[in-house]
Short mmCIF file of C-alpha atoms in Angstrom, two decimals:
data_model
loop_
_atom_site.label_atom_id
_atom_site.label_comp_id
_atom_site.label_asym_id
_atom_site.label_seq_id
_atom_site.Cartn_x
_atom_site.Cartn_y
_atom_site.Cartn_z
CA MET A 1 5.49 33.23 289.03
CA ARG A 2 9.12 34.11 289.69
CA LEU A 3 12.02 31.83 290.51
CA ASN A 4 12.14 33.36 294.01
CA ASP A 5 8.55 32.15 294.55
CA VAL A 6 9.64 28.58 293.79
CA LEU A 7 12.62 28.75 296.13
CA ALA A 8 10.40 30.22 298.87
CA GLN A 9 8.45 26.92 299.22
CA ARG A 10 9.94 25.87 302.56
CA ASN A 11 8.60 22.33 302.46
CA LEU A 12 10.64 21.66 299.29
CA ARG A 13 13.98 22.69 300.93
CA LEU A 14 15.50 23.87 297.64
CA THR A 15 18.98 25.40 297.84
CA MET A 16 20.22 28.02 295.36
CA LEU A 17 23.74 27.18 294.13
CA SER A 18 24.34 29.87 291.49
CA GLY A 19 22.49 32.83 290.01
CA HIS A 20 21.38 34.21 293.37
CA HIS A 21 20.76 37.62 291.75
CA GLN A 22 18.40 36.15 289.13
CA GLY A 23 15.49 35.26 291.36
CA ASP A 24 13.15 37.52 289.39
CA ARG A 25 13.22 35.21 286.35
CA VAL A 26 9.74 34.21 285.25
CA VAL A 27 8.79 30.53 285.52
CA GLN A 28 6.37 29.29 282.86
CA GLN A 29 6.39 25.55 283.57
CA PHE A 30 8.48 22.63 284.82
CA PHE A 31 10.17 20.11 282.56
CA THR A 32 11.79 16.90 283.78
CA THR A 33 14.54 15.32 281.68
CA ASP A 34 17.64 13.14 281.74
CA LEU A 35 18.69 14.03 278.20
CA LEU A 36 22.12 15.53 277.64
CA ASP A 37 20.59 18.01 275.16
CA PRO A 38 16.87 18.57 275.80
CA SER A 39 16.71 21.86 273.87
CA ARG A 40 14.45 20.54 271.11
CA TYR A 41 11.70 19.98 273.68
CA LEU A 42 12.01 23.41 275.35
CA SER A 43 10.33 26.67 274.35
CA GLY A 44 11.83 29.00 276.97
CA GLY A 45 10.88 29.99 280.50
CA GLU A 46 11.01 26.45 281.93
CA VAL A 47 12.60 25.21 285.14
CA VAL A 48 14.42 22.07 283.99
CA LEU A 49 14.49 19.32 286.63
CA THR A 50 17.14 16.67 286.07
CA GLY A 51 18.47 13.66 287.94
CA LEU A 52 21.85 14.02 286.14
CA MET A 53 21.66 10.55 284.57
CA TRP A 54 23.10 12.14 281.41
CA ARG A 55 26.40 13.01 283.16
CA ARG A 56 29.22 10.58 282.32
CA THR A 57 32.15 12.99 282.54
CA PRO A 58 32.57 16.56 283.85
CA GLU A 59 32.68 17.77 280.23
CA ASP A 60 29.06 16.69 279.81
CA SER A 61 28.02 19.51 282.13
CA GLU A 62 29.20 22.09 279.60
CA VAL A 63 27.13 20.46 276.84
CA PHE A 64 24.02 20.36 279.03
CA ALA A 65 24.40 23.93 280.28
CA ALA A 66 24.94 25.30 276.75
CA ALA A 67 21.84 23.46 275.50
CA VAL A 68 19.45 24.73 278.18
CA ALA A 69 20.87 28.27 277.96
CA ARG A 70 20.33 28.24 274.20
CA ALA A 71 16.70 27.25 274.80
CA GLY A 72 16.15 30.18 277.18
CA VAL A 73 15.23 28.24 280.33
CA SER A 74 14.67 30.11 283.58
CA ALA A 75 16.65 27.75 285.84
CA VAL A 76 17.92 24.22 286.39
CA GLY A 77 16.89 22.11 289.37
CA ALA A 78 19.48 19.35 289.85
CA GLY A 79 18.73 16.30 292.00
CA ALA A 80 21.33 15.30 294.59
CA ALA A 81 20.43 11.58 294.56
CA ALA A 82 22.88 10.45 291.86
CA TYR A 83 26.07 11.95 293.38
CA GLY A 84 25.02 12.92 296.90
CA THR A 85 25.41 16.55 295.88
CA VAL A 86 25.25 18.58 292.70
CA PRO A 87 28.64 18.32 290.90
CA VAL A 88 30.69 21.52 290.94
CA ASP A 89 31.33 21.24 287.18
CA LEU A 90 27.58 21.60 286.51
CA VAL A 91 27.26 24.62 288.79
CA GLU A 92 30.24 26.30 287.10
CA ALA A 93 29.05 25.47 283.58
CA CYS A 94 25.59 26.90 284.26
CA ALA A 95 27.14 30.03 285.78
CA ARG A 96 29.19 30.52 282.59
CA HIS A 97 26.00 30.34 280.55
CA ASP A 98 24.01 32.57 282.94
CA VAL A 99 21.60 29.82 284.02
CA PRO A 100 20.62 29.72 287.73
CA VAL A 101 20.96 26.31 289.45
CA PHE A 102 19.32 25.03 292.62
CA GLU A 103 19.73 21.68 294.39
CA VAL A 104 16.82 19.33 294.97
CA PRO A 105 17.43 17.23 298.11
CA VAL A 106 17.35 13.44 297.89
CA GLU A 107 14.09 13.13 299.84
CA VAL A 108 12.14 15.52 297.57
CA SER A 109 10.79 14.12 294.28
CA PHE A 110 10.40 16.10 291.10
CA THR A 111 6.70 15.24 291.15
CA ALA A 112 6.34 16.92 294.54
CA ILE A 113 7.85 20.11 293.12
CA SER A 114 5.59 20.06 290.07
CA ASP A 115 2.49 19.42 292.20
CA ALA A 116 3.35 22.15 294.68
CA ILE A 117 3.98 24.83 292.08
CA GLY A 118 1.82 23.65 289.16
CA ALA A 119 -1.50 24.67 290.68
CA THR A 120 -0.32 28.25 291.16
CA LEU A 121 0.96 28.41 287.58
CA ARG A 122 -2.35 27.17 286.19
CA ILE A 123 -4.30 29.79 288.12
CA GLU A 124 -2.01 32.57 286.84
CA GLN A 125 -2.36 31.40 283.26
CA ALA A 126 -6.14 31.07 283.44
CA THR A 127 -6.51 34.57 284.93
CA GLY A 128 -4.88 36.26 281.95
CA LEU A 129 -6.45 34.11 279.24
CA ALA A 130 -9.78 35.93 278.95
CA ALA A 131 -8.09 39.32 278.60
CA VAL A 132 -5.75 37.94 275.94
CA VAL A 133 -8.63 36.46 273.93
CA ASN A 134 -10.53 39.76 274.03
CA ARG A 135 -7.42 41.66 272.92
CA HIS A 136 -6.81 39.25 270.04
CA GLN A 137 -10.40 39.51 268.85
CA GLY A 138 -10.27 43.30 268.86
CA LEU A 139 -7.02 43.42 266.88
CA ILE A 140 -8.20 40.92 264.29
CA ALA A 141 -11.46 42.82 263.84
CA ALA A 142 -9.52 46.04 263.28
CA LEU A 143 -7.34 44.41 260.63
CA THR A 144 -10.32 43.02 258.74
CA GLU A 145 -11.67 46.58 258.59
CA ASP A 146 -8.43 47.63 256.77
CA ALA A 147 -6.86 49.42 259.74
CA GLN A 148 -3.14 50.06 259.13
CA LEU A 149 -0.58 48.08 261.12
CA ALA A 150 1.46 51.26 261.72
CA ASP A 151 -1.58 52.72 263.52
CA LEU A 152 -2.59 49.54 265.37
CA LEU A 153 0.76 48.41 266.76
CA PRO A 154 1.48 51.31 269.14
CA SER A 155 -1.89 51.01 270.86
CA ALA A 156 -1.92 47.21 270.78
CA ALA A 157 1.56 47.01 272.32
CA ALA A 158 0.43 48.93 275.43
CA ASP A 159 3.58 49.30 277.57
CA ILE A 160 5.78 46.98 275.45
CA PRO A 161 8.28 48.87 273.27
CA CYS A 162 8.32 46.85 270.04
CA TRP A 163 8.97 47.04 266.32
CA ALA A 164 7.80 45.02 263.34
CA LEU A 165 10.68 44.52 260.90
CA SER A 166 11.39 42.74 257.62
CA ALA A 167 14.39 40.48 257.04
CA THR A 168 16.37 43.45 255.66
CA GLY A 169 15.67 45.50 258.78
CA ARG A 170 13.04 47.63 257.03
CA LEU A 171 10.75 49.16 259.66
CA ILE A 172 7.14 48.17 259.02
CA ALA A 173 5.62 49.57 262.22
CA GLY A 174 6.81 50.42 265.71
CA THR A 175 6.10 52.14 268.97
CA SER A 176 9.00 54.59 268.39
CA PRO A 177 11.81 55.29 265.89
CA LEU A 178 14.69 52.79 265.70
CA ALA A 179 18.28 53.59 264.66
CA ASP A 180 19.44 52.23 261.30
CA ASP A 181 22.42 50.32 262.74
CA LEU A 182 20.24 48.68 265.39
CA ARG A 183 17.63 47.66 262.80
CA ALA A 184 20.39 46.07 260.70
CA ARG A 185 21.75 44.18 263.70
CA LEU A 186 18.31 42.93 264.72
CA ALA A 187 17.63 41.71 261.16
CA ARG A 188 20.99 39.95 260.94
CA THR A 189 20.32 38.23 264.27
CA PHE A 190 16.83 37.20 263.13
CA LEU A 191 18.29 35.56 260.02
CA THR A 192 21.03 33.68 261.89
CA ALA A 193 19.52 32.78 265.28
CA PRO A 194 19.39 28.99 265.71
CA ARG A 195 15.87 29.21 267.13
CA LEU A 196 13.21 31.79 267.96
CA PRO A 197 12.39 33.51 270.23
CA HIS A 198 15.94 34.74 270.63
CA VAL A 199 17.40 37.29 273.04
CA LEU A 200 20.00 39.74 271.68
CA SER A 201 22.20 41.74 274.04
CA VAL A 202 23.33 45.01 272.49
CA ALA A 203 24.72 46.59 275.66
CA ARG A 204 25.10 45.68 279.30
CA ASN A 205 21.53 46.58 280.21
CA ARG A 206 19.86 46.56 276.79
CA ARG A 207 18.29 43.40 275.44
CA TYR A 208 15.84 42.70 272.66
CA SER A 209 13.71 39.60 272.24
CA LEU A 210 13.01 38.52 268.65
CA PHE A 211 9.85 36.60 267.67
CA ALA A 212 8.90 35.06 264.35
CA ALA A 213 5.68 36.16 262.69
CA GLY A 214 4.47 33.72 260.05
CA THR A 215 7.95 32.41 259.24
CA HIS A 216 8.08 29.66 256.63
CA PRO A 217 9.83 26.53 257.91
CA GLY A 218 13.53 26.60 257.06
CA ARG A 219 13.41 30.08 255.49
CA ARG A 220 13.16 33.51 257.08
CA LEU A 221 13.98 35.75 254.12
CA ASP A 222 10.36 36.40 253.22
CA ALA A 223 9.15 36.68 256.82
CA TRP A 224 8.59 39.56 259.19
CA PHE A 225 9.56 39.48 262.82
CA LEU A 226 8.78 41.32 266.03
CA ALA A 227 11.57 42.84 268.13
CA CYS A 228 10.58 43.71 271.70
CA ALA A 229 12.68 45.58 274.24
CA GLY A 230 13.57 43.31 277.16
CA ASP A 231 14.48 39.71 277.90
CA VAL A 232 11.66 37.23 277.26
CA THR A 233 13.12 34.83 279.83
CA THR A 234 12.25 37.29 282.60
CA TRP A 235 8.69 38.09 281.48
CA ASP A 236 5.55 36.99 283.28
CA HIS A 237 2.78 35.02 281.62
CA ASP A 238 0.63 38.07 280.78
CA ARG A 239 3.47 39.84 279.00
CA ARG A 240 4.27 36.72 276.97
CA GLN A 241 0.63 36.36 275.99
CA ALA A 242 0.46 40.02 274.96
CA VAL A 243 3.49 39.57 272.67
CA GLU A 244 1.94 36.41 271.25
CA GLY A 245 -1.05 38.54 270.29
CA LEU A 246 1.24 41.04 268.58
CA THR A 247 2.98 38.33 266.54
CA THR A 248 -0.45 37.01 265.51
CA LEU A 249 -1.37 40.52 264.39
CA LEU A 250 1.86 40.78 262.39
CA ALA A 251 1.39 37.35 260.80
CA LEU A 252 -2.15 38.29 259.72
CA GLU A 253 -0.92 41.52 258.15
CA ARG A 254 1.81 39.61 256.30
CA ALA A 255 -0.72 37.06 255.01
CA HIS A 256 -2.91 39.94 253.82
CA LEU A 257 0.09 41.43 251.98
CA ASP A 258 0.93 38.07 250.37
CA ARG A 259 -2.59 37.83 248.94
CA HIS A 260 -2.24 41.35 247.57
CA LEU A 261 1.17 40.51 246.05
CA ARG A 262 -0.21 37.51 244.18
CA VAL A 263 -2.66 39.82 242.38
CA GLU A 264 0.08 42.38 241.66
CA ARG A 265 2.36 39.70 240.20
CA ARG A 266 -0.28 38.70 237.69
CA LEU A 267 -0.71 42.33 236.59
CA ALA A 268 3.09 42.74 236.43
CA ALA A 269 3.46 39.67 234.21
CA HIS A 270 0.84 41.17 231.90
CA LEU A 271 3.17 44.19 231.53
CA LEU A 272 6.60 42.54 231.58
CA GLN A 273 6.05 39.72 229.10
CA PRO A 274 5.10 42.02 226.18
CA LEU A 275 7.92 44.38 227.17
CA LEU A 276 10.42 41.51 226.93
CA ASP A 277 8.88 40.50 223.61
CA GLY A 278 9.53 43.97 222.16
CA ALA A 279 5.99 45.43 222.22
CA ALA A 280 5.60 49.06 221.12
CA PRO A 281 5.39 51.87 223.73
CA ALA A 282 1.76 52.49 222.80
CA GLU A 283 0.92 48.96 223.92
CA ILE A 284 3.06 49.18 227.08
CA ALA A 285 1.69 52.52 228.38
CA PRO A 286 -1.80 51.29 229.43
CA ARG A 287 -0.24 48.20 231.01
CA LEU A 288 1.98 50.47 233.10
CA GLU A 289 -1.08 52.35 234.28
CA SER A 290 -2.81 49.11 235.29
CA CYS A 291 0.19 48.51 237.58
CA ARG A 292 -0.21 52.03 239.01
CA LEU A 293 2.91 53.26 237.17
CA ASP A 294 3.09 56.62 235.39
CA PRO A 295 4.19 56.17 231.72
CA ASP A 296 6.06 59.52 231.90
CA ALA A 297 7.97 58.71 235.10
CA THR A 298 11.61 57.74 235.60
CA PHE A 299 12.12 53.98 235.93
CA LEU A 300 14.79 51.52 236.97
CA ALA A 301 14.71 48.09 235.34
CA LEU A 302 16.01 45.13 237.34
CA THR A 303 16.63 41.50 236.44
CA ALA A 304 17.49 38.84 239.03
CA GLY A 305 17.88 35.11 239.36
CA THR A 306 19.66 32.39 241.24
CA ALA A 307 23.20 31.50 240.20
CA GLY A 308 25.50 28.51 240.33
CA GLY A 309 22.78 25.86 240.45
CA SER A 310 20.92 27.46 243.38
CA PRO A 311 17.29 26.31 243.50
CA THR A 312 14.20 28.11 242.17
CA THR A 313 13.55 31.67 241.15
CA ASP A 314 11.05 31.93 244.03
CA LEU A 315 13.94 32.97 246.25
CA ALA A 316 14.97 35.71 243.82
CA LEU A 317 11.35 36.89 243.60
CA THR A 318 11.17 37.22 247.39
CA ILE A 319 14.40 39.21 247.48
CA VAL A 320 13.46 41.58 244.65
CA GLU A 321 10.09 42.34 246.23
CA GLU A 322 11.79 43.15 249.52
CA LEU A 323 14.41 45.33 247.81
CA ALA A 324 11.86 47.30 245.79
CA ARG A 325 9.55 48.35 248.63
CA PRO A 326 11.81 50.97 250.25
CA LEU A 327 12.74 52.46 246.86
CA ALA A 328 9.36 53.48 245.51
CA PRO A 329 5.64 53.28 246.23
CA SER A 330 5.02 51.54 242.90
CA ALA A 331 6.78 48.67 241.13
CA ALA A 332 5.88 45.86 238.76
CA ILE A 333 7.60 42.60 239.69
CA ALA A 334 7.05 39.17 238.19
CA GLU A 335 8.75 35.87 237.48
CA ILE A 336 9.13 35.38 233.72
CA GLY A 337 10.74 32.10 232.77
CA SER A 338 13.90 31.55 234.80
CA GLU A 339 14.33 35.23 235.67
CA VAL A 340 12.65 37.78 237.90
CA HIS A 341 12.03 41.15 236.25
CA ALA A 342 11.05 44.42 237.87
CA ILE A 343 10.14 47.91 236.69
CA ILE A 344 10.57 50.30 239.61
CA GLN A 345 9.17 53.82 239.42
CA LEU A 346 11.72 56.10 241.06
CA THR A 347 10.77 59.05 243.22
CA PRO A 348 12.58 62.06 241.72
CA THR A 349 14.76 64.38 243.75
CA PRO A 350 13.63 68.03 244.21
CA ASP A 351 15.45 69.03 241.01
CA GLY A 352 13.56 66.35 239.07
CA SER A 353 16.50 63.97 238.59
CA ALA A 354 16.67 60.30 239.56
CA PRO A 355 18.12 59.55 243.04
CA ALA A 356 21.85 58.91 242.69
CA ASP A 357 22.12 56.33 245.47
CA VAL A 358 19.43 53.92 244.32
CA VAL A 359 21.81 51.17 243.16
CA ALA A 360 23.90 51.51 246.31
CA ARG A 361 20.76 51.07 248.40
CA ILE A 362 19.81 47.96 246.42
CA ARG A 363 23.32 46.57 246.85
CA ASP A 364 23.40 47.21 250.62
CA ALA A 365 19.94 45.75 251.20
CA ALA A 366 20.67 42.66 249.09
CA ARG A 367 23.90 41.94 250.92
CA ALA A 368 22.09 42.32 254.26
CA LEU A 369 20.06 39.24 253.29
CA THR A 370 23.18 37.09 252.74
CA PRO A 371 22.99 35.35 256.17
CA GLY A 372 19.55 34.00 255.27
CA LEU A 373 20.46 32.54 251.88
CA ASN A 374 21.68 29.19 253.27
CA GLY A 375 24.37 28.93 250.61
CA ALA A 376 22.22 29.99 247.65
CA ARG A 377 23.65 32.55 245.22
CA ILE A 378 21.73 35.52 243.84
CA ALA A 379 22.67 37.60 240.77
CA ILE A 380 21.01 40.99 240.20
CA GLY A 381 21.42 43.39 237.28
CA THR A 382 20.07 46.93 237.14
CA SER A 383 19.71 49.47 234.35
CA THR A 384 20.51 53.13 234.30
CA PRO A 385 17.46 55.33 235.01
CA ALA A 386 15.07 55.47 232.03
CA ILE A 387 12.70 58.39 231.47
CA GLY A 388 9.31 57.53 230.02
CA VAL A 389 7.78 54.46 228.47
CA ALA A 390 9.76 54.79 225.22
CA ALA A 391 13.03 54.17 227.07
CA LEU A 392 11.84 51.09 228.94
CA ASP A 393 12.83 48.48 226.36
CA GLY A 394 16.42 49.74 226.40
CA ALA A 395 16.46 49.75 230.20
CA VAL A 396 15.23 46.15 230.32
CA GLU A 397 17.99 45.07 227.93
CA GLU A 398 20.58 46.88 230.06
CA ALA A 399 19.34 45.09 233.18
CA ARG A 400 19.43 41.70 231.46
CA HIS A 401 23.00 42.25 230.22
CA ALA A 402 24.07 43.39 233.70
CA HIS A 403 22.39 40.30 235.14
CA ARG A 404 24.30 38.01 232.78
CA TYR A 405 27.50 39.65 233.94
CA ALA A 406 26.44 39.28 237.60
CA LEU A 407 25.98 35.55 237.02
CA THR A 408 29.73 35.29 236.34
CA ARG A 409 30.68 37.03 239.58
CA PRO A 410 31.90 34.92 242.54
CA GLU A 411 30.01 36.80 245.28
CA GLN A 412 27.10 35.10 247.00
CA VAL A 413 25.00 38.20 246.29
CA ALA A 414 26.24 39.93 243.13
CA VAL A 415 24.62 43.25 242.20
CA VAL A 416 25.84 44.76 238.93
CA ALA A 417 24.65 48.08 237.58
CA SER A 418 24.66 48.62 233.83
CA GLY A 419 26.39 51.95 234.37
CA ASP A 420 29.27 50.15 236.11
CA LEU A 421 30.04 48.02 233.07
CA SER A 422 32.66 49.15 230.63
CA SER A 423 31.89 48.47 226.97
CA HIS A 424 33.95 45.28 226.76
CA ALA A 425 32.40 43.94 230.00
CA LEU A 426 28.91 44.50 228.60
CA LEU A 427 29.88 42.63 225.42
CA LEU A 428 31.46 39.76 227.36
CA ALA A 429 28.29 39.36 229.43
CA ALA A 430 26.35 38.64 226.22
CA VAL A 431 28.79 35.90 225.15
CA PRO A 432 27.79 32.34 226.15
CA ALA A 433 29.64 31.09 229.23
CA GLU A 434 31.24 28.13 227.45
CA ALA A 435 32.63 30.43 224.73
CA ARG A 436 34.13 32.70 227.40
CA ARG A 437 35.74 29.76 229.19
CA ALA A 438 37.16 28.37 225.93
CA PHE A 439 38.63 31.76 224.95
CA HIS A 440 40.26 32.13 228.37
CA ARG A 441 41.68 28.60 228.35
CA ARG A 442 43.07 28.89 224.83
CA LEU A 443 45.06 32.07 225.55
CA LEU A 444 46.09 31.79 229.18
CA ARG A 445 46.34 28.07 229.95
CA PRO A 446 49.87 27.79 228.41
CA LEU A 447 51.05 30.65 230.64
CA ALA A 448 49.39 29.21 233.75
CA GLU A 449 50.95 25.79 233.17
CA TYR A 450 54.38 27.33 232.60
CA ASP A 451 53.99 29.33 235.83
CA ARG A 452 53.16 26.18 237.78
CA SER A 453 56.21 24.37 236.41
CA HIS A 454 58.75 27.21 236.59
CA ASN A 455 57.30 29.72 239.08
CA ALA A 456 57.83 32.32 236.35
CA ARG A 457 54.84 34.62 237.11
CA LEU A 458 54.14 35.12 233.41
CA VAL A 459 50.40 35.76 233.91
CA HIS A 460 51.14 38.46 236.49
CA THR A 461 53.82 39.94 234.22
CA LEU A 462 51.41 40.10 231.28
CA ASP A 463 48.69 41.73 233.39
CA THR A 464 51.09 44.37 234.74
CA PHE A 465 52.55 45.07 231.28
CA LEU A 466 49.10 45.69 229.77
CA ARG A 467 47.97 47.87 232.67
CA CYS A 468 51.12 49.95 232.22
CA ASP A 469 50.11 50.52 228.58
CA GLY A 470 53.13 48.53 227.39
CA SER A 471 55.66 50.74 229.17
CA TRP A 472 58.82 48.69 229.72
CA THR A 473 60.22 51.03 232.36
CA ARG A 474 57.06 51.31 234.49
CA THR A 475 56.36 47.57 234.26
CA ALA A 476 59.91 46.63 235.30
CA LYS A 477 59.69 49.06 238.21
CA LEU A 478 56.41 47.63 239.47
CA LEU A 479 57.66 44.05 239.12
CA HIS A 480 61.02 44.92 240.73
CA VAL A 481 62.96 43.32 237.88
CA HIS A 482 65.54 44.52 235.35
CA VAL A 483 64.21 45.60 231.96
CA ASN A 484 66.17 42.78 230.30
CA THR A 485 64.42 40.26 232.57
CA LEU A 486 61.09 41.77 231.59
CA ARG A 487 61.97 41.52 227.88
CA TYR A 488 62.81 37.84 228.34
CA ARG A 489 59.45 37.21 230.04
CA ILE A 490 57.47 39.03 227.34
CA GLN A 491 59.32 37.03 224.69
CA ARG A 492 58.38 33.80 226.49
CA ILE A 493 54.71 34.97 226.73
CA GLU A 494 54.64 35.59 222.98
CA GLN A 495 56.14 32.15 222.27
CA LEU A 496 53.61 30.35 224.49
CA THR A 497 50.50 32.25 223.33
CA GLY A 498 51.41 32.77 219.68
CA ARG A 499 50.49 36.46 220.08
CA GLN A 500 52.68 39.54 219.49
CA LEU A 501 52.32 42.21 222.16
CA ARG A 502 53.38 44.95 219.75
CA ARG A 503 50.18 44.26 217.79
CA PHE A 504 47.10 46.11 219.11
CA ASP A 505 44.59 43.35 218.33
CA ASP A 506 46.73 40.72 220.11
CA ARG A 507 46.98 42.99 223.14
CA VAL A 508 43.18 43.31 223.18
CA ASP A 509 42.73 39.53 223.04
CA LEU A 510 45.12 38.96 225.94
CA TYR A 511 43.54 41.78 227.96
CA LEU A 512 40.06 40.28 227.50
CA ALA A 513 41.35 36.84 228.52
CA LEU A 514 42.73 38.37 231.72
CA GLU A 515 39.41 40.13 232.37
CA LEU A 516 37.61 36.79 232.04
CA GLN A 517 40.02 35.31 234.57
CA ARG A 518 39.15 38.06 237.05
CA HIS A 519 35.43 37.52 236.64
#
């Protein structure tokens, strides 16, 4: 049933006040309320009938209109009894939020509207139910016979353009290709939408409706979702039911994958624990094969975990599994202690070398998940590519060192590649955090305190001097000071730190302290 069908009931004498061009909106049901914010009780597609008892000031209309728009209602029916007419501020607020409004005359009750329209709605819903049930049963039967989602979705979707996506925007299945930038935008919207289903406008006449598929309460990072072309608020009952069947299909496929992953994690732990314990390559090779990994292949080792007191490694495990899937057909991923470890078999380029952009792809995909972290911090370290089983132990150590360094980074999602670390950074990552903090405080605190008291910029002067390789002329030029002023500052730095900048080892100590400050 469409909104125009409701307004066409002459005996109800309903008058459209705004949204005259939106009469084709689909009406799913009626909902009567006098709450200022009824959104928690709405699922979308409703006509909200209200006696306006919630309105105390004109500003309340904005709150009400924003709430019902956020819930995806089809229209608002406002009773005229409380004020003799529908207040202009409500009409204007609903127009701003693209919600049609009609007036219910004083002599017509909300019950009369529900009774007049409800019977028609029930008949429409019952008519499509049998077809929906048959469709669901057929899809579920196909899945249990190991049919692939990529093959099922196009036929199951019928005339609904739709795509099954992961939280990173990875395309799982779809009725047609989907541009990379659009997939990224859909995923970002899925992670941040206050509630689902959610309608995303990407252009004047292009809208996508996003639906959850097996989402865990309070967390969407490890869920898949369905993106359908069109605006769910304008769909009829049959189309909504068809999409509900598709989300059920997607949720079943995800549950099937989760069961498979639990088995794979056990096999991966059987490989990774001995590898971390220093087992010989001869012992590791058959364990690689049990994880469907070729002992002679090129691998990337990865270590991840939560940082800064963020809860559980389960979150890191979810993220690593999502990051690994687009990189290679085979990977061993498991939670060992407080860390998540992965061995990813890389697909070589035509010349036989490892893909050069693999770390960049990990970094981009990890950062795409940031909106769904809810404040948690993730640290990820990767190795350089390792060829063959004999090189795996070194790759794992590289990844663990890079991970320790990532834990010191301030970013919410820190991805550090071993190849990005200079030698001193790699060494610093292996030093306990408290020792690093003590070293930094001992050398630079006197300078920082002097700067606060005298605005002398000694820390900045020291940093510039060291980066100019101790050149007085270049340092003075960069600082825009006279060389004599620079000499005075360096003398003060030496007095406060007890170090002599003409000595190489003292310069190294001060440089490392500055590096710790940056990280």
